[in-house]
mmCIF file with all atom_site columns, C-alpha atoms in Angstrom:
data_model
loop_
_atom_site.group_PDB
_atom_site.id
_atom_site.type_symbol
_atom_site.label_atom_id
_atom_site.label_alt_id
_atom_site.label_comp_id
_atom_site.label_asym_id
_atom_site.label_entity_id
_atom_site.label_seq_id
_atom_site.pdbx_PDB_ins_code
_atom_site.Cartn_x
_atom_site.Cartn_y
_atom_site.Cartn_z
_atom_site.occupancy
_atom_site.B_iso_or_equiv
_atom_site.pdbx_formal_charge
_atom_site.auth_seq_id
_atom_site.auth_comp_id
_atom_site.auth_asym_id
_atom_site.auth_atom_id
_atom_site.pdbx_PDB_model_num
ATOM 1   C CA . MET A 1 1   ? -112.540 104.112 110.062 1.00 0.00 ? 1158 MET A CA 1
ATOM 2   C CA . ALA A 1 2   ? -113.839 107.656 109.565 1.00 0.00 ? 1159 ALA A CA 1
ATOM 3   C CA . ARG A 1 3   ? -114.925 108.851 106.086 1.00 0.00 ? 1160 ARG A CA 1
ATOM 4   C CA . LYS A 1 4   ? -111.979 110.934 104.856 1.00 0.00 ? 1161 LYS A CA 1
ATOM 5   C CA . SER A 1 5   ? -114.037 112.923 102.020 1.00 0.00 ? 1162 SER A CA 1
ATOM 6   C CA . PRO A 1 6   ? -117.444 114.457 102.476 1.00 0.00 ? 1163 PRO A CA 1
ATOM 7   C CA . GLN A 1 7   ? -120.423 112.629 101.024 1.00 0.00 ? 1164 GLN A CA 1
ATOM 8   C CA . PRO A 1 8   ? -121.141 113.587 97.790  1.00 0.00 ? 1165 PRO A CA 1
ATOM 9   C CA . LYS A 1 9   ? -123.926 116.039 96.980  1.00 0.00 ? 1166 LYS A CA 1
ATOM 10  C CA . ALA A 1 10  ? -127.384 114.814 95.530  1.00 0.00 ? 1167 ALA A CA 1
ATOM 11  C CA . THR A 1 11  ? -127.701 115.504 91.768  1.00 0.00 ? 1168 THR A CA 1
ATOM 12  C CA . SER A 1 12  ? -131.335 114.650 91.913  1.00 0.00 ? 1169 SER A CA 1
ATOM 13  C CA . SER A 1 13  ? -133.939 113.537 94.118  1.00 0.00 ? 1170 SER A CA 1
ATOM 14  C CA . GLU A 1 14  ? -137.016 111.489 94.109  1.00 0.00 ? 1171 GLU A CA 1
ATOM 15  C CA . VAL A 1 15  ? -140.082 110.852 96.251  1.00 0.00 ? 1172 VAL A CA 1
ATOM 16  C CA . LEU A 1 16  ? -141.184 107.599 97.342  1.00 0.00 ? 1173 LEU A CA 1
ATOM 17  C CA . GLU A 1 17  ? -144.836 107.123 98.589  1.00 0.00 ? 1174 GLU A CA 1
ATOM 18  C CA . CYS A 1 18  ? -146.124 103.733 99.905  1.00 0.00 ? 1175 CYS A CA 1
ATOM 19  C CA . VAL A 1 19  ? -148.692 102.382 96.930  1.00 0.00 ? 1176 VAL A CA 1
ATOM 20  C CA . GLN A 1 20  ? -150.173 100.329 99.790  1.00 0.00 ? 1177 GLN A CA 1
ATOM 21  C CA . GLN A 1 21  ? -152.147 103.073 101.535 1.00 0.00 ? 1178 GLN A CA 1
ATOM 22  C CA . ASN A 1 22  ? -154.421 100.692 103.905 1.00 0.00 ? 1179 ASN A CA 1
ATOM 23  C CA . CYS A 1 23  ? -153.083 98.379  106.499 1.00 0.00 ? 1180 CYS A CA 1
ATOM 24  C CA . PRO A 1 24  ? -152.668 94.589  104.772 1.00 0.00 ? 1181 PRO A CA 1
ATOM 25  C CA . SER A 1 25  ? -153.700 93.116  107.974 1.00 0.00 ? 1182 SER A CA 1
ATOM 26  C CA . CYS A 1 26  ? -157.188 95.266  108.925 1.00 0.00 ? 1183 CYS A CA 1
ATOM 27  C CA . GLY A 1 27  ? -157.698 97.157  105.852 1.00 0.00 ? 1184 GLY A CA 1
ATOM 28  C CA . LYS A 1 28  ? -157.751 100.247 107.416 1.00 0.00 ? 1185 LYS A CA 1
ATOM 29  C CA . PRO A 1 29  ? -156.015 103.890 106.351 1.00 0.00 ? 1186 PRO A CA 1
ATOM 30  C CA . MET A 1 30  ? -152.592 103.954 107.433 1.00 0.00 ? 1187 MET A CA 1
ATOM 31  C CA . TRP A 1 31  ? -150.911 107.560 108.273 1.00 0.00 ? 1188 TRP A CA 1
ATOM 32  C CA . ASN A 1 32  ? -147.966 108.651 107.330 1.00 0.00 ? 1189 ASN A CA 1
ATOM 33  C CA . GLU A 1 33  ? -145.684 108.655 110.232 1.00 0.00 ? 1190 GLU A CA 1
ATOM 34  C CA . TYR A 1 34  ? -142.899 110.196 109.214 1.00 0.00 ? 1191 TYR A CA 1
ATOM 35  C CA . ASN A 1 35  ? -140.170 110.763 106.217 1.00 0.00 ? 1192 ASN A CA 1
ATOM 36  C CA . ASN A 1 36  ? -136.522 109.347 105.857 1.00 0.00 ? 1193 ASN A CA 1
ATOM 37  C CA . LEU A 1 37  ? -133.831 110.659 103.936 1.00 0.00 ? 1194 LEU A CA 1
ATOM 38  C CA . ARG A 1 38  ? -131.701 108.473 102.094 1.00 0.00 ? 1195 ARG A CA 1
ATOM 39  C CA . ARG A 1 39  ? -128.996 108.797 99.247  1.00 0.00 ? 1196 ARG A CA 1
ATOM 40  C CA . VAL A 1 40  ? -128.024 106.231 96.912  1.00 0.00 ? 1197 VAL A CA 1
ATOM 41  C CA . ARG A 1 41  ? -125.183 106.459 94.686  1.00 0.00 ? 1198 ARG A CA 1
ATOM 42  C CA . THR A 1 42  ? -126.068 105.002 90.925  1.00 0.00 ? 1199 THR A CA 1
ATOM 43  C CA . LEU A 1 43  ? -124.436 105.152 87.771  1.00 0.00 ? 1200 LEU A CA 1
ATOM 44  C CA . LYS A 1 44  ? -126.227 108.494 86.690  1.00 0.00 ? 1201 LYS A CA 1
ATOM 45  C CA . GLY A 1 45  ? -124.961 110.186 90.108  1.00 0.00 ? 1202 GLY A CA 1
ATOM 46  C CA . VAL A 1 46  ? -126.334 110.556 93.568  1.00 0.00 ? 1203 VAL A CA 1
ATOM 47  C CA . VAL A 1 47  ? -129.919 110.214 94.290  1.00 0.00 ? 1204 VAL A CA 1
ATOM 48  C CA . GLN A 1 48  ? -131.367 112.041 97.565  1.00 0.00 ? 1205 GLN A CA 1
ATOM 49  C CA . LEU A 1 49  ? -134.521 109.359 98.175  1.00 0.00 ? 1206 LEU A CA 1
ATOM 50  C CA . LEU A 1 50  ? -137.593 110.905 100.240 1.00 0.00 ? 1207 LEU A CA 1
ATOM 51  C CA . LEU A 1 51  ? -139.386 107.861 101.838 1.00 0.00 ? 1208 LEU A CA 1
ATOM 52  C CA . LYS A 1 52  ? -142.756 108.447 103.302 1.00 0.00 ? 1209 LYS A CA 1
ATOM 53  C CA . ILE A 1 53  ? -142.975 105.688 105.632 1.00 0.00 ? 1210 ILE A CA 1
ATOM 54  C CA . ARG A 1 54  ? -146.680 104.437 106.904 1.00 0.00 ? 1211 ARG A CA 1
ATOM 55  C CA . ARG A 1 55  ? -147.804 103.035 110.076 1.00 0.00 ? 1212 ARG A CA 1
ATOM 56  C CA . CYS A 1 56  ? -151.440 101.503 111.021 1.00 0.00 ? 1213 CYS A CA 1
ATOM 57  C CA . GLN A 1 57  ? -152.780 103.133 114.003 1.00 0.00 ? 1214 GLN A CA 1
ATOM 58  C CA . ASN A 1 58  ? -155.428 100.856 114.579 1.00 0.00 ? 1215 ASN A CA 1
ATOM 59  C CA . LYS A 1 59  ? -154.411 99.383  118.377 1.00 0.00 ? 1216 LYS A CA 1
ATOM 60  C CA . SER A 1 60  ? -156.341 96.072  117.570 1.00 0.00 ? 1217 SER A CA 1
ATOM 61  C CA . CYS A 1 61  ? -154.474 95.378  114.439 1.00 0.00 ? 1218 CYS A CA 1
ATOM 62  C CA . GLU A 1 62  ? -151.681 92.857  114.889 1.00 0.00 ? 1219 GLU A CA 1
ATOM 63  C CA . ARG A 1 63  ? -149.714 95.298  112.433 1.00 0.00 ? 1220 ARG A CA 1
ATOM 64  C CA . TYR A 1 64  ? -150.016 98.355  114.962 1.00 0.00 ? 1221 TYR A CA 1
ATOM 65  C CA . ARG A 1 65  ? -147.283 101.051 114.324 1.00 0.00 ? 1222 ARG A CA 1
ATOM 66  C CA . ILE A 1 66  ? -145.001 98.476  112.385 1.00 0.00 ? 1223 ILE A CA 1
ATOM 67  C CA . LYS A 1 67  ? -143.158 100.536 109.488 1.00 0.00 ? 1224 LYS A CA 1
ATOM 68  C CA . TYR A 1 68  ? -144.519 99.978  106.400 1.00 0.00 ? 1225 TYR A CA 1
ATOM 69  C CA . ARG A 1 69  ? -141.879 101.430 103.801 1.00 0.00 ? 1226 ARG A CA 1
ATOM 70  C CA . PRO A 1 70  ? -142.197 102.466 100.174 1.00 0.00 ? 1227 PRO A CA 1
ATOM 71  C CA . GLU A 1 71  ? -142.333 99.197  97.766  1.00 0.00 ? 1228 GLU A CA 1
ATOM 72  C CA . GLN A 1 72  ? -140.091 100.955 95.356  1.00 0.00 ? 1229 GLN A CA 1
ATOM 73  C CA . GLU A 1 73  ? -137.153 101.420 97.612  1.00 0.00 ? 1230 GLU A CA 1
ATOM 74  C CA . GLY A 1 74  ? -136.258 98.257  96.747  1.00 0.00 ? 1231 GLY A CA 1
ATOM 75  C CA . SER A 1 75  ? -135.384 98.587  92.981  1.00 0.00 ? 1232 SER A CA 1
ATOM 76  C CA . TRP A 1 76  ? -133.175 101.295 94.082  1.00 0.00 ? 1233 TRP A CA 1
ATOM 77  C CA . ALA A 1 77  ? -130.543 99.591  96.444  1.00 0.00 ? 1234 ALA A CA 1
ATOM 78  C CA . LEU A 1 78  ? -130.209 97.021  99.095  1.00 0.00 ? 1235 LEU A CA 1
ATOM 79  C CA . PRO A 1 79  ? -131.268 97.690  102.307 1.00 0.00 ? 1236 PRO A CA 1
ATOM 80  C CA . GLN A 1 80  ? -128.744 99.587  104.104 1.00 0.00 ? 1237 GLN A CA 1
ATOM 81  C CA . GLN A 1 81  ? -126.419 99.808  101.526 1.00 0.00 ? 1238 GLN A CA 1
ATOM 82  C CA . GLU A 1 82  ? -125.320 103.495 100.391 1.00 0.00 ? 1239 GLU A CA 1
ATOM 83  C CA . PHE A 1 83  ? -124.634 101.896 96.241  1.00 0.00 ? 1240 PHE A CA 1
ATOM 84  C CA . GLY A 1 84  ? -127.510 101.308 93.983  1.00 0.00 ? 1241 GLY A CA 1
ATOM 85  C CA . LEU A 1 85  ? -128.443 98.123  92.135  1.00 0.00 ? 1242 LEU A CA 1
ATOM 86  C CA . ASP A 1 86  ? -126.807 99.330  89.052  1.00 0.00 ? 1243 ASP A CA 1
ATOM 87  C CA . VAL A 1 87  ? -123.636 100.188 90.581  1.00 0.00 ? 1244 VAL A CA 1
ATOM 88  C CA . ILE A 1 88  ? -123.374 96.446  92.430  1.00 0.00 ? 1245 ILE A CA 1
ATOM 89  C CA . ALA A 1 89  ? -124.594 94.602  89.057  1.00 0.00 ? 1246 ALA A CA 1
ATOM 90  C CA . LEU A 1 90  ? -121.796 96.683  87.284  1.00 0.00 ? 1247 LEU A CA 1
ATOM 91  C CA . VAL A 1 91  ? -118.842 95.314  89.873  1.00 0.00 ? 1248 VAL A CA 1
ATOM 92  C CA . GLY A 1 92  ? -120.349 91.988  89.292  1.00 0.00 ? 1249 GLY A CA 1
ATOM 93  C CA . ALA A 1 93  ? -120.260 92.019  85.580  1.00 0.00 ? 1250 ALA A CA 1
ATOM 94  C CA . LEU A 1 94  ? -116.483 93.577  85.694  1.00 0.00 ? 1251 LEU A CA 1
ATOM 95  C CA . ARG A 1 95  ? -115.831 91.085  88.260  1.00 0.00 ? 1252 ARG A CA 1
ATOM 96  C CA . TYR A 1 96  ? -117.163 87.967  87.157  1.00 0.00 ? 1253 TYR A CA 1
ATOM 97  C CA . GLN A 1 97  ? -117.760 88.434  83.646  1.00 0.00 ? 1254 GLN A CA 1
ATOM 98  C CA . GLU A 1 98  ? -114.660 90.240  82.511  1.00 0.00 ? 1255 GLU A CA 1
ATOM 99  C CA . HIS A 1 99  ? -112.328 88.638  85.364  1.00 0.00 ? 1256 HIS A CA 1
ATOM 100 C CA . ARG A 1 100 ? -111.289 92.444  86.369  1.00 0.00 ? 1257 ARG A CA 1
ATOM 101 C CA . SER A 1 101 ? -109.319 92.632  89.731  1.00 0.00 ? 1258 SER A CA 1
ATOM 102 C CA . ILE A 1 102 ? -110.578 95.027  92.447  1.00 0.00 ? 1259 ILE A CA 1
ATOM 103 C CA . PRO A 1 103 ? -108.207 97.763  91.690  1.00 0.00 ? 1260 PRO A CA 1
ATOM 104 C CA . GLN A 1 104 ? -109.243 97.442  88.104  1.00 0.00 ? 1261 GLN A CA 1
ATOM 105 C CA . VAL A 1 105 ? -112.939 97.928  89.035  1.00 0.00 ? 1262 VAL A CA 1
ATOM 106 C CA . HIS A 1 106 ? -112.769 100.731 91.190  1.00 0.00 ? 1263 HIS A CA 1
ATOM 107 C CA . GLN A 1 107 ? -111.218 103.012 88.684  1.00 0.00 ? 1264 GLN A CA 1
ATOM 108 C CA . GLN A 1 108 ? -113.691 101.706 85.859  1.00 0.00 ? 1265 GLN A CA 1
ATOM 109 C CA . LEU A 1 109 ? -116.296 103.468 88.586  1.00 0.00 ? 1266 LEU A CA 1
ATOM 110 C CA . ARG A 1 110 ? -113.990 106.325 89.042  1.00 0.00 ? 1267 ARG A CA 1
ATOM 111 C CA . ASN A 1 111 ? -114.167 107.071 85.112  1.00 0.00 ? 1268 ASN A CA 1
ATOM 112 C CA . ARG A 1 112 ? -117.997 106.372 84.788  1.00 0.00 ? 1269 ARG A CA 1
ATOM 113 C CA . GLY A 1 113 ? -117.984 109.099 87.565  1.00 0.00 ? 1270 GLY A CA 1
ATOM 114 C CA . VAL A 1 114 ? -119.155 107.089 90.567  1.00 0.00 ? 1271 VAL A CA 1
ATOM 115 C CA . GLU A 1 115 ? -117.398 108.485 93.790  1.00 0.00 ? 1272 GLU A CA 1
ATOM 116 C CA . VAL A 1 116 ? -115.939 105.161 95.516  1.00 0.00 ? 1273 VAL A CA 1
ATOM 117 C CA . SER A 1 117 ? -113.025 104.293 97.527  1.00 0.00 ? 1274 SER A CA 1
ATOM 118 C CA . GLU A 1 118 ? -111.244 100.810 96.653  1.00 0.00 ? 1275 GLU A CA 1
ATOM 119 C CA . ARG A 1 119 ? -112.269 99.835  100.291 1.00 0.00 ? 1276 ARG A CA 1
ATOM 120 C CA . SER A 1 120 ? -115.910 100.123 99.043  1.00 0.00 ? 1277 SER A CA 1
ATOM 121 C CA . VAL A 1 121 ? -116.111 98.198  96.121  1.00 0.00 ? 1278 VAL A CA 1
ATOM 122 C CA . ILE A 1 122 ? -114.426 95.659  98.032  1.00 0.00 ? 1279 ILE A CA 1
ATOM 123 C CA . TYR A 1 123 ? -117.488 95.718  100.582 1.00 0.00 ? 1280 TYR A CA 1
ATOM 124 C CA . ILE A 1 124 ? -119.666 95.726  97.589  1.00 0.00 ? 1281 ILE A CA 1
ATOM 125 C CA . TYR A 1 125 ? -117.890 92.457  96.413  1.00 0.00 ? 1282 TYR A CA 1
ATOM 126 C CA . VAL A 1 126 ? -117.829 90.724  99.671  1.00 0.00 ? 1283 VAL A CA 1
ATOM 127 C CA . GLU A 1 127 ? -121.810 91.954  99.860  1.00 0.00 ? 1284 GLU A CA 1
ATOM 128 C CA . MET A 1 128 ? -122.392 89.782  96.659  1.00 0.00 ? 1285 MET A CA 1
ATOM 129 C CA . LEU A 1 129 ? -120.498 86.862  97.932  1.00 0.00 ? 1286 LEU A CA 1
ATOM 130 C CA . THR A 1 130 ? -122.734 86.720  100.895 1.00 0.00 ? 1287 THR A CA 1
ATOM 131 C CA . GLN A 1 131 ? -126.026 86.859  99.063  1.00 0.00 ? 1288 GLN A CA 1
ATOM 132 C CA . GLN A 1 132 ? -124.821 84.106  96.798  1.00 0.00 ? 1289 GLN A CA 1
ATOM 133 C CA . LEU A 1 133 ? -124.022 82.177  99.769  1.00 0.00 ? 1290 LEU A CA 1
ATOM 134 C CA . ARG A 1 134 ? -127.424 82.683  101.476 1.00 0.00 ? 1291 ARG A CA 1
ATOM 135 C CA . SER A 1 135 ? -129.435 81.474  98.125  1.00 0.00 ? 1292 SER A CA 1
#
């Protein structure tokens, strides 16, 4: 289903660089190959992340041209998720500790200023359940 409202504008921005500047396999410097933009919705607002993606350019290396993403990206959000870890933790706390229903969790998030649909809250909840089953 298509989005009915436009994606919210970013309220702040962050630049994430790789801590590891050299290839972990061959030790030669990795180049900043390209940049990715990613928006993450957090409890403090929408953050625009500029990710500096690096790749090894050594043709004889086993990690030749394999993406190396900034390590800090994992502290913001899960891969391919648009909601931050703080929002996911709040959904879990409201659902499991306070035994709130999905509409009540949705309303709590809206009261805190997070632009989210009820369906997205369901997706966050299902993602938490699948993560629990995997571990």
